[in-house]
Amino acid sequence: MHRYFKKSRNDSTSSSSIATPNSTVNQDGINVASFEANSENIVSDPNAILNQERINIEVNPENIVSDPGLRSPIASYDVQIRDRIRREYVSKGPCQPKGHVFRKTSYGKEKRSFQAKWFEKHIWLEYSVEKEAAFCFWCYLFKPINANRFGDDVFVSTGFKNWKKALAIFREHEGSANSTHDQARILFEGFKNQRQSVDYNLRKYDKEDEVNYRIRLTASLDVIRLLLRQGLPFRGNDESFASTNKGNFLEILKWYCEHKEEVAAVTLENAPRNNQMTSPLIQKELSNCCAVETTKVILEDIENRKFSLLVDEARDSSIKEQMALVIRYVNNNGEIIERFLALVHVTDTTAKSLKEGIDSVFAKHALSLSRLRGQGYDGASNMRGEYNGLKTLILNENRSAKYIHCFAHQLQLVVVNVTKQHGAISDFFTIVTMIVNTCGTSCKRRDKLRQAEHEKIVKSLEREEIKSGRGLNQEMSLRRPGDTRWGSHFTTLLRLKGMWSSVIEVLENVYEDGTNPDNKDFRENGWNQFVRQVEEFCVTNSIDVINMDDAVKFGVRMKRGERVTNYHHYKVEVYCQVLDLVIQEMENRFPETNTELLICMNCLSPRNSFASFNIDKLVRLAELYPDDFSCTECMALQYQLKTYISDIVDKVEFSNIEDLGNLAKILVATTRDKAFPLVYRLIELTLILPVATASVERVFSSMKFIKTDLRNRMGDGWMNDILVVYIEKDIFNKIENEAILRRFQEMATRRKQLSSRAS
């Protein structure tokens, strides 16, 4: 029997009792389905009810996989938990990976494959990406045990693969009335409608009970929505009746009741003891419904489009490795969208473990790896390894999933290596770090720096040298350059340049010499422009400007009788050497394949009236995506590109576009994406290619905010649900309560049913 459930250590049960579902929660935050004695054994004393012995069986939602080829049979689960497992699958629905490139099978001289349009005609039909076979969703859940008709097991266990006779076999499987498949259909439809259950009809709830239940459940959901949007903790250290602070959830719900009389009348102490809808389990289940509905909207927006995957890993506050997955795609409006998909706990950071984590998420959400067109990671060896790295494992399955090492990481590494390899630059940043540390090591010096900077800004405003306005003249502090912080070296120099006079004032107070005129710029602006910027800085801050024709007076070795000028030293031995190091590092960091890809993509840029447009390079770009452009389409693309550029180059709406993202939006708005489908497909592939992993880094910033040292016992599923809603709150805010409530009702057998919305 599979270990998808287990009994709690201290719980027991009577063999004579009939199990009916209820709810509780374990300390790890995993959903628990509790089964207590039936109505014959229930006593009237509510305290006695709470003290009855229960059987707790834990369900791990991560093991409820979408791919039918990876599922365990329903019969392998404990009989007491099968209905809960069924409801998990019913809430997910059949696995129908639209957009997947279905594998073709040879039948003599012809090849056949599964067709996505079959999903529309046969709603029970499922497809396993893992086994490349078809299954029946209804029969998997409710196939009668005594059904032994030949061929029925194929759609439940091994899977059907004969695509040449698929339609005929599908009709044969459906059969006539009272067939095995038809019996499974009837059981499936009855299972979805809890009002038809025996338990519901025996209890005979009246309409008022259902109305009160809706009010009570909606109140709990409203409070949970607030807590999820703000990323606030739910529980309190002491939630007992006498506690003055029962935690955010109960305290806000209490406040909510004080301002809503109709809610107060049926909630908390006025609610039935066995239907409070405030337990930790109910909180987690409602939160899970919020996350599932949010993810559902994201997946519906992706539809069958191509997308890219951004991945990174980090440790949380409980020292567990977490892998964040972000999806990048282009929506119907031509907009670039990046959405958080999931946070997955991995046992280690090997490429194999990361790949297994990605496969589990894709299987859970019925996403096909064949639709992947880009993968963006940092430069760690487990990610970019040529033989066993994550990018290689994915490329082995999908050659079109182009790997891009995060450009921001690469450029930062270029800067870091250059600063370490050149002696003068290394010394310069050592001095910069000393200045930053000296000015920021004590509160007294920080206050002195703030005061000096404030006085400087006030004087500049009085002289009308700078303008005032919202967002201008904000308080700044010096930042230490760090090897792992993107752009930190440049930011440090900019702030040091802007606050130089205030820094000098602080350094004078601590009797340290801080005059160093060599403010180097890491951009190729040209020597003359660079020298002018240095001279302007020196003049502004009352620093002596050296004469470039004078001989160097310090730190330069020369032969006897040889004279080295400042000009030669700073231009040849510093400026040019640094540029050479930068060029060399850029060539080392950006491989030739990526360079070709970027050069070809740049030809789509609309800047300067499409000055970079080159048909041959764009056709070459299409050839780099053989799964998206056939040989015939590559030939047709050449002619379509000529028509495309002649149509838009002189149009007013395309005259001031500076980036490819805005170009895509205008093409969609003017329906030119339909007129030039091959060109737009090329633009889409370019836009979804990830060039930076900033979105993934923001996920980890949110994770640190959600899972703190005080909340370090939070379960992985619970944290993922909170993060999905917290990060994608713009989507979550548009989801109505009704969709969440319906999903909540369907995920387990409930004591009560929701009244209609009109009630």
Short mmCIF file of C-alpha atoms in Angstrom, two decimals, residues 186-412:
data_model
loop_
_atom_site.label_atom_id
_atom_site.label_comp_id
_atom_site.label_asym_id
_atom_site.label_seq_id
_atom_site.Cartn_x
_atom_site.Cartn_y
_atom_site.Cartn_z
CA ILE A 186 -23.27 8.09 -13.14
CA LEU A 187 -21.17 7.62 -10.00
CA PHE A 188 -18.95 10.58 -11.00
CA GLU A 189 -21.88 12.96 -11.54
CA GLY A 190 -23.53 11.88 -8.28
CA PHE A 191 -20.24 12.29 -6.41
CA LYS A 192 -19.86 15.88 -7.60
CA ASN A 193 -23.33 16.77 -6.30
CA GLN A 194 -23.07 16.40 -2.53
CA ARG A 195 -26.79 17.11 -2.16
CA GLN A 196 -27.46 13.66 -3.55
CA SER A 197 -25.37 11.93 -0.87
CA VAL A 198 -27.01 9.65 1.68
CA ASP A 199 -25.51 11.61 4.57
CA TYR A 200 -26.98 14.89 3.35
CA ASN A 201 -30.47 13.44 2.86
CA LEU A 202 -30.44 11.74 6.28
CA ARG A 203 -29.55 14.96 8.08
CA LYS A 204 -32.26 16.97 6.25
CA TYR A 205 -30.82 20.49 6.64
CA ASP A 206 -33.26 23.31 6.15
CA LYS A 207 -32.69 26.37 4.01
CA GLU A 208 -31.91 28.62 6.98
CA ASP A 209 -29.04 26.32 8.02
CA GLU A 210 -27.51 26.60 4.57
CA VAL A 211 -27.89 30.38 4.50
CA ASN A 212 -26.19 30.65 7.91
CA TYR A 213 -23.46 28.29 6.74
CA ARG A 214 -22.78 30.50 3.72
CA ILE A 215 -22.59 33.63 5.90
CA ARG A 216 -20.25 31.93 8.37
CA LEU A 217 -17.96 30.50 5.70
CA THR A 218 -17.87 33.76 3.73
CA ALA A 219 -16.86 35.69 6.87
CA SER A 220 -13.92 33.32 7.43
CA LEU A 221 -12.95 33.67 3.77
CA ASP A 222 -13.07 37.49 3.92
CA VAL A 223 -10.66 37.49 6.86
CA ILE A 224 -8.38 34.98 5.16
CA ARG A 225 -8.28 37.07 1.98
CA LEU A 226 -7.08 40.06 3.99
CA LEU A 227 -4.36 38.06 5.75
CA LEU A 228 -3.15 36.46 2.52
CA ARG A 229 -2.95 39.75 0.64
CA GLN A 230 -0.87 41.31 3.42
CA GLY A 231 1.24 38.23 4.12
CA LEU A 232 0.29 38.25 7.80
CA PRO A 233 0.39 35.25 10.19
CA PHE A 234 -2.91 33.54 11.01
CA ARG A 235 -2.38 31.83 14.34
CA GLY A 236 -1.71 33.13 17.84
CA ASN A 237 0.40 31.64 20.62
CA ASP A 238 -2.68 31.31 22.82
CA GLU A 239 -6.08 30.86 21.17
CA SER A 240 -7.92 29.79 24.31
CA PHE A 241 -11.19 31.39 25.35
CA ALA A 242 -9.49 33.47 28.08
CA SER A 243 -6.72 34.76 25.81
CA THR A 244 -6.59 38.52 25.13
CA ASN A 245 -4.82 37.97 21.81
CA LYS A 246 -5.98 34.90 19.90
CA GLY A 247 -4.01 35.68 16.74
CA ASN A 248 -4.81 37.69 13.64
CA PHE A 249 -7.46 35.39 12.19
CA LEU A 250 -9.68 35.09 15.26
CA GLU A 251 -9.16 38.69 16.37
CA ILE A 252 -10.03 40.15 12.95
CA LEU A 253 -13.01 37.80 12.67
CA LYS A 254 -14.18 39.00 16.09
CA TRP A 255 -13.82 42.64 14.96
CA TYR A 256 -15.68 41.76 11.76
CA CYS A 257 -18.57 40.33 13.77
CA GLU A 258 -18.75 43.46 15.90
CA HIS A 259 -19.41 45.51 12.74
CA LYS A 260 -21.73 43.02 10.97
CA GLU A 261 -24.77 41.97 12.96
CA GLU A 262 -25.86 39.30 10.44
CA VAL A 263 -22.38 37.73 10.69
CA ALA A 264 -22.24 37.93 14.48
CA ALA A 265 -25.58 36.12 14.75
CA VAL A 266 -24.18 32.91 13.19
CA THR A 267 -20.44 33.05 13.86
CA LEU A 268 -18.03 32.17 16.71
CA GLU A 269 -20.00 31.53 19.93
CA ASN A 270 -23.29 31.67 17.99
CA ALA A 271 -22.23 28.94 15.56
CA PRO A 272 -22.70 25.18 16.08
CA ARG A 273 -19.78 23.63 17.92
CA ASN A 274 -19.20 21.16 15.11
CA ASN A 275 -19.44 23.76 12.33
CA GLN A 276 -17.50 26.82 13.51
CA MET A 277 -15.51 27.13 10.24
CA THR A 278 -12.60 28.68 12.15
CA SER A 279 -10.32 25.70 12.80
CA PRO A 280 -6.70 25.72 11.56
CA LEU A 281 -7.65 23.08 8.99
CA ILE A 282 -10.46 25.24 7.58
CA GLN A 283 -8.04 28.18 7.40
CA LYS A 284 -5.54 26.11 5.43
CA GLU A 285 -8.15 24.61 3.12
CA LEU A 286 -9.63 28.02 2.28
CA SER A 287 -6.11 29.37 1.69
CA ASN A 288 -5.38 26.43 -0.57
CA CYS A 289 -8.56 27.16 -2.54
CA CYS A 290 -7.45 30.77 -2.95
CA ALA A 291 -4.06 29.64 -4.26
CA VAL A 292 -5.55 27.02 -6.60
CA GLU A 293 -8.01 29.51 -8.11
CA THR A 294 -5.20 32.04 -8.57
CA THR A 295 -3.00 29.47 -10.31
CA LYS A 296 -5.99 28.39 -12.42
CA VAL A 297 -6.33 31.92 -13.80
CA ILE A 298 -2.61 31.97 -14.66
CA LEU A 299 -2.80 28.62 -16.46
CA GLU A 300 -5.91 29.70 -18.36
CA ASP A 301 -4.08 32.84 -19.48
CA ILE A 302 -1.15 30.77 -20.73
CA GLU A 303 -3.53 28.44 -22.61
CA ASN A 304 -1.48 26.48 -25.15
CA ARG A 305 1.16 29.17 -25.66
CA LYS A 306 4.89 28.65 -25.60
CA PHE A 307 6.62 29.84 -22.44
CA SER A 308 9.95 30.10 -20.67
CA LEU A 309 10.93 28.91 -17.22
CA LEU A 310 12.96 30.86 -14.66
CA VAL A 311 14.39 28.84 -11.78
CA ASP A 312 16.47 29.56 -8.69
CA GLU A 313 16.92 28.01 -5.27
CA ALA A 314 17.51 29.39 -1.79
CA ARG A 315 17.25 28.32 1.85
CA ASP A 316 14.34 29.37 4.01
CA SER A 317 14.43 30.22 7.72
CA SER A 318 14.16 26.56 8.71
CA ILE A 319 17.24 25.68 6.59
CA LYS A 320 15.28 23.88 3.87
CA GLU A 321 16.20 24.19 0.21
CA GLN A 322 13.35 25.77 -1.75
CA MET A 323 13.16 26.04 -5.54
CA ALA A 324 11.10 28.85 -7.06
CA LEU A 325 9.53 28.51 -10.51
CA VAL A 326 8.40 31.50 -12.58
CA ILE A 327 6.69 31.28 -15.97
CA ARG A 328 7.30 33.90 -18.68
CA TYR A 329 4.98 34.19 -21.69
CA VAL A 330 3.24 36.67 -24.03
CA ASN A 331 -0.51 37.11 -23.51
CA ASN A 332 -3.30 37.87 -25.96
CA ASN A 333 -2.48 41.59 -25.89
CA GLY A 334 1.17 41.09 -26.81
CA GLU A 335 2.31 41.89 -23.25
CA ILE A 336 5.25 40.13 -21.60
CA ILE A 337 3.96 38.40 -18.45
CA GLU A 338 5.97 36.74 -15.68
CA ARG A 339 3.96 34.75 -13.13
CA PHE A 340 4.98 32.84 -10.03
CA LEU A 341 4.00 29.20 -10.44
CA ALA A 342 5.20 27.30 -7.38
CA LEU A 343 7.75 26.95 -4.60
CA VAL A 344 9.06 23.38 -4.32
CA HIS A 345 11.04 21.87 -1.47
CA VAL A 346 14.02 19.88 -2.82
CA THR A 347 16.13 17.52 -0.75
CA ASP A 348 19.33 18.77 -2.39
CA THR A 349 20.42 21.10 -5.18
CA THR A 350 21.71 18.52 -7.64
CA ALA A 351 20.48 18.87 -11.21
CA LYS A 352 18.58 15.60 -10.92
CA SER A 353 16.63 16.76 -7.84
CA LEU A 354 15.81 20.11 -9.45
CA LYS A 355 14.63 18.38 -12.63
CA GLU A 356 12.42 16.03 -10.61
CA GLY A 357 10.93 19.04 -8.81
CA ILE A 358 10.17 20.77 -12.12
CA ASP A 359 8.63 17.57 -13.53
CA SER A 360 6.38 17.24 -10.47
CA VAL A 361 5.09 20.82 -10.84
CA PHE A 362 4.53 20.38 -14.58
CA ALA A 363 2.66 17.12 -13.96
CA LYS A 364 0.57 18.75 -11.21
CA HIS A 365 -0.52 21.60 -13.49
CA ALA A 366 -0.71 19.55 -16.73
CA LEU A 367 2.04 21.62 -18.38
CA SER A 368 4.02 20.07 -21.20
CA LEU A 369 7.80 20.38 -21.39
CA SER A 370 7.45 20.40 -25.19
CA ARG A 371 6.03 23.94 -24.97
CA LEU A 372 9.13 25.24 -23.18
CA ARG A 373 11.14 27.70 -25.29
CA GLY A 374 13.58 29.14 -22.79
CA GLN A 375 15.21 28.42 -19.45
CA GLY A 376 16.85 31.07 -17.31
CA TYR A 377 19.05 30.33 -14.29
CA ASP A 378 22.09 31.69 -12.52
CA GLY A 379 25.56 30.43 -13.39
CA ALA A 380 25.88 27.66 -10.80
CA SER A 381 27.39 24.42 -12.10
CA ASN A 382 24.29 22.40 -11.19
CA MET A 383 22.31 24.70 -13.48
CA ARG A 384 24.52 25.26 -16.52
CA GLY A 385 26.68 22.11 -16.54
CA GLU A 386 27.35 20.94 -20.10
CA TYR A 387 26.91 17.24 -19.28
CA ASN A 388 24.80 16.85 -16.14
CA GLY A 389 23.46 20.36 -15.51
CA LEU A 390 19.76 21.18 -15.30
CA LYS A 391 19.84 22.97 -18.65
CA THR A 392 21.30 19.86 -20.32
CA LEU A 393 18.70 17.54 -18.80
CA ILE A 394 15.94 19.76 -20.19
CA LEU A 395 17.64 20.23 -23.58
CA ASN A 396 17.87 16.44 -23.90
CA GLU A 397 14.06 16.37 -23.85
CA ASN A 398 13.41 19.63 -25.71
CA ARG A 399 16.07 21.08 -28.03
CA SER A 400 14.13 24.34 -28.41
CA ALA A 401 14.36 25.23 -24.69
CA LYS A 402 17.18 27.76 -25.17
CA TYR A 403 19.30 28.31 -22.07
CA ILE A 404 20.14 31.87 -21.04
CA HIS A 405 22.44 32.52 -18.11
CA CYS A 406 20.90 35.51 -16.34
CA PHE A 407 22.42 38.58 -18.04
CA ALA A 408 22.41 40.56 -14.81
CA HIS A 409 24.48 37.85 -13.12
CA GLN A 410 26.90 37.68 -16.02
CA LEU A 411 27.43 41.44 -16.22
CA GLN A 412 27.95 41.57 -12.46
#
